[in-house]
């Protein structure tokens, strides 16, 4: 892939982030409130089924998804084809901002909604949400976020390679960062995080030789979790004299760019499920430096006031 192509895709990815909340019509309010007042004692299997069938109808057999190019969008298409209970359902894709705005509105009105959800993200701290059980393991139990490097980076920039290889933080680090980022710009939160955690940064940069303005380009996906990790790694690399460019693109392009050598590395891949198809396509042509965050998760999620627990509780569309 040539550089022109990859830069063009960047523009497209940037654009998709600005798509405003798409016209996902408000659901009628009838019935929805009643479903939440069910006394557990009365929850026979039959009643559960009834209320779950009601959910399907109330959400118009639609899952509120995010960007079309996200890994979780592909996982959700797989879920729709693998679960009988989702037969005839659709996934509405627009943007993360549109999904969050729809979630906010529905939540405020205690109306049902089924979203594609993931951690690390602030939404579980902001709203009472639960993942639906996924007995067929389409989304996997736990994901990890990994660091990848282009072939030859270790020889060309051993110091940068070492810092990328060592970079890791926890789910808690990332989620408290993302909560802060509700009030501040991500680069500012990153600076604050590094100021408060210089001991961790010191472990990553320990013994690494300083360079004088060597350029390094990291590809990332445009979600806040990856903007956060990339900004933190950028600051760590800068402490050793690297000049770091961060380029947000779709997940497929992250892998293409690192595999072709157009980008030097990335802290954005989610495995073993979310980005598996892109990973497997390019696996011969990049180096996997292992997890930088463990305990990530993706799946279908609903507000806890909804009376369903599993994807299998749903009913196929007629
Ligand atoms: N996400 C967040 C992305 C990766 C980071 C789970 C929404 C996805 O590709 O699905």
XYZ file of C-alpha atoms and ligand atoms in Angstrom:
328
model
C 0.000 0.000 0.000
C 1.442 3.357 -0.861
C 1.590 6.271 1.487
C -0.890 8.340 -0.476
C -3.544 5.673 -0.015
C -3.044 5.404 3.715
C -3.153 9.137 4.245
C -6.388 9.314 2.278
C -7.983 6.768 4.548
C -6.993 8.867 7.542
C -9.119 11.681 6.227
C -12.040 9.314 5.794
C -11.691 7.990 9.321
C -11.529 11.501 10.731
C -14.696 12.337 8.895
C -16.629 9.376 10.201
C -16.045 10.614 13.733
C -17.880 13.807 13.017
C -21.077 12.121 11.864
C -23.728 13.547 14.123
C -26.247 11.446 15.981
C -28.032 9.800 13.097
C -31.784 9.806 12.897
C -32.511 6.775 15.003
C -36.131 7.495 15.775
C -37.327 7.523 19.349
C -39.181 4.417 20.252
C -42.720 4.811 21.499
C -42.858 4.832 25.243
C -45.772 2.439 25.719
C -44.994 -0.684 27.711
C -41.392 0.076 28.418
C -41.790 1.304 31.994
C -44.015 -1.629 32.995
C -41.391 -4.171 32.014
C -39.013 -2.906 34.628
C -41.242 -3.267 37.612
C -41.483 -7.058 37.348
C -41.143 -8.730 40.683
C -38.457 -11.409 40.436
C -40.709 -13.925 42.176
C -43.069 -13.796 39.230
C -40.356 -14.249 36.608
C -41.375 -17.591 35.197
C -39.551 -18.674 32.059
C -42.676 -17.819 30.123
C -42.858 -14.293 31.479
C -39.176 -13.798 30.786
C -39.727 -14.873 27.200
C -42.655 -12.580 26.866
C -40.771 -9.604 28.132
C -37.783 -10.482 25.940
C -40.024 -10.701 22.891
C -41.338 -7.311 23.943
C -37.771 -6.017 23.986
C -37.202 -7.098 20.399
C -40.284 -5.281 19.284
C -39.511 -2.213 21.370
C -36.039 -1.832 19.912
C -37.372 -2.627 16.452
C -35.107 -5.722 16.325
C -32.189 -3.345 16.038
C -28.833 -3.269 17.805
C -27.421 0.216 18.168
C -23.882 -0.156 16.841
C -20.976 2.211 16.168
C -18.696 2.880 13.154
C -19.035 0.452 10.226
C -15.268 -0.261 10.242
C -15.015 -1.240 13.934
C -14.077 -4.783 14.887
C -17.089 -4.943 17.187
C -19.330 -4.169 14.203
C -18.009 -7.276 12.485
C -18.396 -9.354 15.680
C -22.001 -8.174 15.888
C -22.680 -9.218 12.289
C -21.277 -12.627 13.286
C -23.552 -12.708 16.347
C -26.588 -11.898 14.188
C -25.801 -14.784 11.873
C -24.849 -17.262 14.608
C -27.647 -16.766 17.150
C -31.111 -18.058 16.212
C -32.451 -15.527 18.716
C -31.049 -12.703 16.544
C -32.362 -13.980 13.259
C -33.833 -11.122 11.266
C -32.252 -8.476 13.531
C -30.275 -5.542 12.205
C -27.338 -3.536 13.390
C -27.595 0.202 13.052
C -24.129 1.658 12.367
C -23.191 5.324 12.382
C -20.674 6.424 14.990
C -19.713 5.994 18.621
C -21.011 9.518 19.307
C -24.390 8.628 17.796
C -24.589 5.408 19.836
C -23.746 7.238 23.064
C -26.259 9.966 22.393
C -28.992 7.401 21.681
C -28.016 5.515 24.848
C -28.180 8.692 26.913
C -31.670 9.549 25.653
C -33.064 6.051 26.046
C -31.508 5.712 29.497
C -32.959 8.976 30.730
C -36.419 7.729 29.685
C -35.811 4.191 30.994
C -36.472 2.847 27.531
C -34.905 -0.328 26.188
C -31.803 -0.218 24.030
C -29.206 -2.794 23.046
C -25.795 -1.395 22.221
C -22.440 -2.737 21.135
C -20.371 -2.083 24.263
C -16.756 -2.375 25.348
C -14.263 -1.744 28.140
C -12.114 0.245 28.609
C -14.721 2.989 28.236
C -16.418 5.421 30.617
C -19.976 4.279 29.823
C -20.087 1.589 32.513
C -19.077 4.161 35.113
C -21.565 6.712 33.828
C -24.620 4.445 33.440
C -25.756 1.156 35.021
C -25.180 -1.251 32.155
C -24.668 -4.989 31.909
C -23.253 -7.219 29.189
C -25.629 -9.838 27.818
C -24.319 -13.365 28.279
C -22.833 -14.734 25.097
C -23.100 -18.541 25.399
C -21.787 -19.043 21.868
C -18.710 -17.003 22.690
C -18.928 -14.778 19.630
C -17.369 -11.812 21.444
C -15.037 -13.941 23.598
C -14.574 -13.829 27.361
C -11.840 -11.300 27.696
C -9.933 -9.320 25.135
C -6.485 -7.853 25.413
C -5.111 -4.804 23.683
C -1.756 -5.526 22.060
C 1.188 -3.638 20.709
C 2.468 -4.424 17.224
C 5.578 -3.211 15.414
C 6.625 -3.178 11.780
C 9.281 -5.616 10.714
C 12.727 -4.115 11.019
C 11.806 -1.591 13.728
C 13.960 -3.388 16.284
C 17.078 -2.926 14.105
C 16.218 0.595 12.922
C 15.092 2.127 16.214
C 15.976 -0.246 19.053
C 15.135 2.325 21.731
C 11.661 3.033 20.390
C 11.110 -0.690 19.941
C 12.044 -1.315 23.581
C 9.671 1.395 24.834
C 6.806 0.040 22.713
C 7.565 -3.486 23.856
C 7.528 -2.484 27.544
C 4.511 -0.191 27.477
C 1.635 -1.598 29.510
C -1.005 -0.325 31.860
C -4.122 -1.659 33.538
C -7.822 -1.552 32.760
C -8.209 0.679 35.849
C -5.497 3.069 34.609
C -7.227 3.343 31.264
C -10.774 3.729 32.596
C -9.900 6.394 35.148
C -8.010 8.185 32.340
C -11.145 7.990 30.155
C -13.336 9.389 32.922
C -10.971 12.337 33.281
C -11.102 12.771 29.537
C -14.787 13.644 29.891
C -13.642 16.989 31.281
C -10.250 17.485 29.597
C -8.615 16.896 26.215
C -6.948 13.497 25.881
C -3.404 14.896 25.317
C -3.765 16.931 28.543
C -4.969 13.917 30.505
C -2.004 11.974 29.093
C 0.417 14.631 30.340
C -1.214 14.533 33.759
C -1.102 10.717 33.799
C 2.605 10.723 32.942
C 3.314 13.388 35.588
C 1.559 11.234 38.191
C 3.067 7.951 36.992
C 6.627 8.833 36.045
C 7.770 5.751 37.984
C 5.925 3.530 35.488
C 7.243 5.522 32.532
C 10.758 5.165 33.984
C 10.378 1.395 33.829
C 9.542 1.601 30.119
C 12.387 3.958 29.205
C 15.017 2.589 31.586
C 18.384 2.163 29.842
C 17.052 3.360 26.480
C 19.502 5.572 24.621
C 18.290 9.077 23.790
C 18.034 10.068 20.143
C 17.954 13.483 18.593
C 14.555 13.970 17.001
C 14.221 10.645 15.170
C 10.730 10.406 13.656
C 8.380 7.600 14.497
C 4.803 7.162 13.329
C 2.209 5.235 15.304
C -1.086 4.181 13.782
C -4.120 4.067 16.029
C -7.848 3.617 15.856
C -9.951 6.695 16.640
C -11.583 5.421 19.859
C -10.693 7.137 23.119
C -9.103 4.022 24.648
C -6.507 3.943 21.864
C -6.099 7.701 21.662
C -5.284 7.505 25.374
C -2.683 4.729 25.154
C -1.089 6.295 22.071
C -0.737 9.714 23.720
C 0.875 8.118 26.778
C 3.361 6.153 24.642
C 4.045 9.304 22.631
C 5.071 11.149 25.799
C 7.285 8.253 26.873
C 9.010 8.203 23.463
C 9.412 11.987 23.557
C 11.261 11.691 26.863
C 13.973 9.880 24.874
C 14.048 12.421 22.050
C 11.733 10.779 19.495
C 9.443 12.887 17.353
C 6.140 11.070 17.352
C 3.295 11.320 14.880
C -0.043 9.707 15.748
C -2.329 8.809 12.881
C -5.901 7.647 13.546
C -7.351 5.247 10.973
C -9.810 2.363 10.764
C -8.672 -0.917 12.374
C -8.119 -2.613 8.986
C -5.795 0.253 7.989
C -3.809 0.025 11.243
C -2.813 -3.508 10.295
C -2.198 -2.665 6.636
C -0.053 0.338 7.544
C 2.126 -1.550 10.049
C 2.410 -4.608 7.789
C 3.498 -2.481 4.829
C 5.920 -0.449 6.959
C 4.071 2.831 6.370
C 3.542 3.044 10.126
C 6.161 1.950 12.662
C 3.810 0.419 15.193
C 0.530 0.572 17.026
C -0.891 0.062 20.502
C -4.438 -0.340 19.124
C -5.054 -4.012 18.150
C -7.739 -5.830 20.146
C -7.350 -9.613 20.246
C -8.140 -12.500 20.197
C -11.581 -11.699 18.756
C -12.213 -8.062 17.887
C -9.552 -7.557 15.217
C -8.885 -11.214 14.412
C -9.782 -10.955 10.735
C -7.381 -8.032 10.109
C -4.707 -9.578 12.303
C -4.821 -12.899 10.495
C -4.690 -11.250 7.091
C -1.381 -9.515 7.896
C 0.098 -11.701 10.599
C 3.195 -12.701 8.562
C 4.168 -9.067 8.111
C 4.289 -7.493 11.553
C 5.642 -8.328 14.967
C 3.278 -8.878 17.909
C 4.843 -7.421 21.068
C 2.153 -8.803 23.365
C -0.553 -7.233 25.499
C -0.360 -3.629 26.710
C -3.700 -3.954 28.565
C -5.409 -7.091 29.833
C -9.062 -7.557 30.801
C -10.644 -5.586 27.961
C -14.083 -6.731 26.868
C -16.634 -6.349 24.083
C -20.227 -7.504 23.761
C -23.851 -6.543 23.554
C -24.813 -4.402 26.528
C -28.103 -3.122 27.938
C -29.166 -0.886 30.827
C -29.578 -2.954 34.028
C -33.260 -1.951 34.206
C -33.872 -4.304 31.256
C -35.151 -7.721 32.171
C -32.850 -9.840 29.993
C -29.525 -11.483 30.752
C -28.474 -13.356 27.660
C -28.401 -12.908 23.905
C -30.402 -16.136 23.865
C -33.256 -14.413 25.785
C -34.039 -12.367 22.686
C -36.542 -13.414 20.065
C -36.029 -13.566 16.318
C -37.778 -10.906 14.262
C -40.913 -12.215 12.574
N -13.697 -0.804 19.968
C -12.840 0.019 20.806
C -12.879 -0.956 18.748
C -11.520 -1.136 19.223
C -11.457 -0.210 20.364
C -13.923 -2.072 20.677
C -14.927 -0.103 19.708
C -13.345 -1.933 17.675
O -12.650 -2.081 16.671
O -14.420 -2.516 17.819
